[in-house]
Short mmCIF file of C-alpha atoms in Angstrom, two decimals:
data_model
loop_
_atom_site.label_atom_id
_atom_site.label_comp_id
_atom_site.label_asym_id
_atom_site.label_seq_id
_atom_site.Cartn_x
_atom_site.Cartn_y
_atom_site.Cartn_z
CA UNK A 1 100.17 105.11 84.09
CA UNK A 2 100.43 101.68 85.70
CA UNK A 3 99.61 98.55 83.72
CA UNK A 4 96.54 96.66 84.80
CA UNK A 5 97.84 93.45 83.27
CA UNK A 6 101.05 91.46 83.10
CA UNK A 7 102.94 90.38 80.00
CA UNK A 8 104.45 87.52 82.00
CA UNK A 9 102.48 84.25 81.66
CA UNK A 10 100.89 83.09 84.89
CA UNK A 11 101.47 79.60 86.29
CA UNK A 12 98.62 77.16 85.74
CA UNK A 13 97.49 75.16 88.73
CA UNK A 14 97.31 71.39 88.32
CA UNK A 15 93.64 71.43 89.36
CA UNK A 16 92.66 73.35 86.21
CA UNK A 17 90.14 71.46 84.08
CA UNK A 18 89.46 71.86 80.39
CA UNK A 19 86.29 73.81 79.72
CA UNK A 20 85.87 72.79 76.08
CA UNK A 21 85.09 69.41 74.57
CA UNK A 22 87.99 68.10 72.48
CA UNK A 23 87.55 66.11 69.31
CA UNK A 24 90.27 63.74 68.15
CA UNK A 25 91.25 64.45 64.57
CA UNK A 26 93.74 63.49 61.88
CA UNK A 27 93.77 66.75 59.94
CA UNK A 28 96.67 68.13 57.93
CA UNK A 29 96.95 71.91 57.94
CA UNK A 30 99.65 74.52 58.32
CA UNK A 31 101.30 76.44 61.15
CA UNK A 32 103.53 79.50 61.14
CA UNK A 33 105.19 81.83 63.57
CA UNK A 34 103.44 85.19 63.34
CA UNK A 35 104.28 86.66 59.91
CA UNK A 36 106.64 83.77 59.11
CA UNK A 37 106.63 80.96 56.56
CA UNK A 38 103.93 78.28 56.76
CA UNK A 39 104.91 74.69 57.60
CA UNK A 40 102.87 71.46 57.54
CA UNK A 41 101.12 70.46 60.74
CA UNK A 42 99.00 67.47 61.72
CA UNK A 43 96.23 68.48 64.12
CA UNK A 44 95.63 65.61 66.54
CA UNK A 45 92.84 67.21 68.54
CA UNK A 46 90.82 70.41 68.50
CA UNK A 47 88.44 72.27 70.76
CA UNK A 48 86.91 75.72 70.68
CA UNK A 49 89.71 76.83 73.01
CA UNK A 50 92.75 75.22 71.41
CA UNK A 51 94.53 72.34 69.71
CA UNK A 52 97.38 69.87 69.80
CA UNK A 53 99.45 69.51 66.64
CA UNK A 54 102.63 67.88 65.39
CA UNK A 55 104.95 69.92 63.16
CA UNK A 56 108.61 69.86 62.07
CA UNK A 57 109.03 73.59 62.84
CA UNK A 58 110.54 74.53 66.21
CA UNK A 59 108.10 76.61 68.25
CA UNK A 60 108.82 78.12 71.66
CA UNK A 61 106.31 78.23 74.46
CA UNK A 62 104.22 81.44 74.49
CA UNK A 63 105.06 82.20 70.84
CA UNK A 64 102.36 83.95 68.83
CA UNK A 65 101.43 81.65 65.97
CA UNK A 66 98.87 81.31 63.20
CA UNK A 67 97.31 77.98 62.22
CA UNK A 68 95.41 77.03 59.08
CA UNK A 69 92.81 74.33 59.57
CA UNK A 70 90.76 72.95 56.65
CA UNK A 71 87.15 74.20 56.64
CA UNK A 72 88.08 76.86 59.23
CA UNK A 73 90.95 78.86 57.69
CA UNK A 74 93.73 80.83 59.38
CA UNK A 75 93.36 81.53 63.11
CA UNK A 76 95.59 83.28 65.63
CA UNK A 77 96.87 81.30 68.60
CA UNK A 78 99.48 81.21 71.37
CA UNK A 79 101.73 78.20 72.00
CA UNK A 80 100.72 77.14 75.52
CA UNK A 81 103.23 74.25 75.63
CA UNK A 82 105.71 72.48 73.39
CA UNK A 83 107.40 69.09 73.57
CA UNK A 84 109.63 67.73 70.79
CA UNK A 85 107.57 68.02 67.59
CA UNK A 86 104.28 68.68 69.40
CA UNK A 87 102.67 71.99 70.28
CA UNK A 88 99.59 72.75 72.33
CA UNK A 89 97.98 76.00 71.28
CA UNK A 90 95.31 78.28 72.63
CA UNK A 91 93.15 80.09 70.08
CA UNK A 92 93.07 83.88 70.51
CA UNK A 93 90.11 84.45 70.47
CA UNK A 94 88.48 81.02 70.95
CA UNK A 95 86.64 79.52 67.98
CA UNK A 96 83.01 80.44 67.61
CA UNK A 97 80.48 77.99 69.07
CA UNK A 98 79.61 75.25 66.59
CA UNK A 99 82.53 75.84 64.22
CA UNK A 100 83.97 72.39 64.97
CA UNK A 101 80.88 70.82 63.40
CA UNK A 102 82.51 71.61 60.04
CA UNK A 103 85.32 69.20 60.93
CA UNK A 104 83.29 66.11 61.76
CA UNK A 105 84.20 64.57 58.38
CA UNK A 106 87.87 64.67 59.48
CA UNK A 107 87.20 63.06 62.86
CA UNK A 108 89.41 60.15 63.91
CA UNK A 109 87.29 57.31 65.37
#
């Protein structure tokens, strides 16, 4: 039976726009490779679709990861991009609508 999907990530066109509103944050949480040890992470921004975080752990692009965010808990994600100590992740599945309201006390103004 032929696959109806590809395991190979597709290229993203430069015209792609973010669909979710991002909030700037200064939240400390944790990040881990799927089923690995947890490491500290500082979440710099969050949206219902994803996040940007800084962490000392080396993460490769497209790695399956889990992130723990205060007031939200552990969530599954995929590393969409990495650069030095930064990682941009995409929640799988996206966060539920309104869940970011719990984080407004952590917002960086």
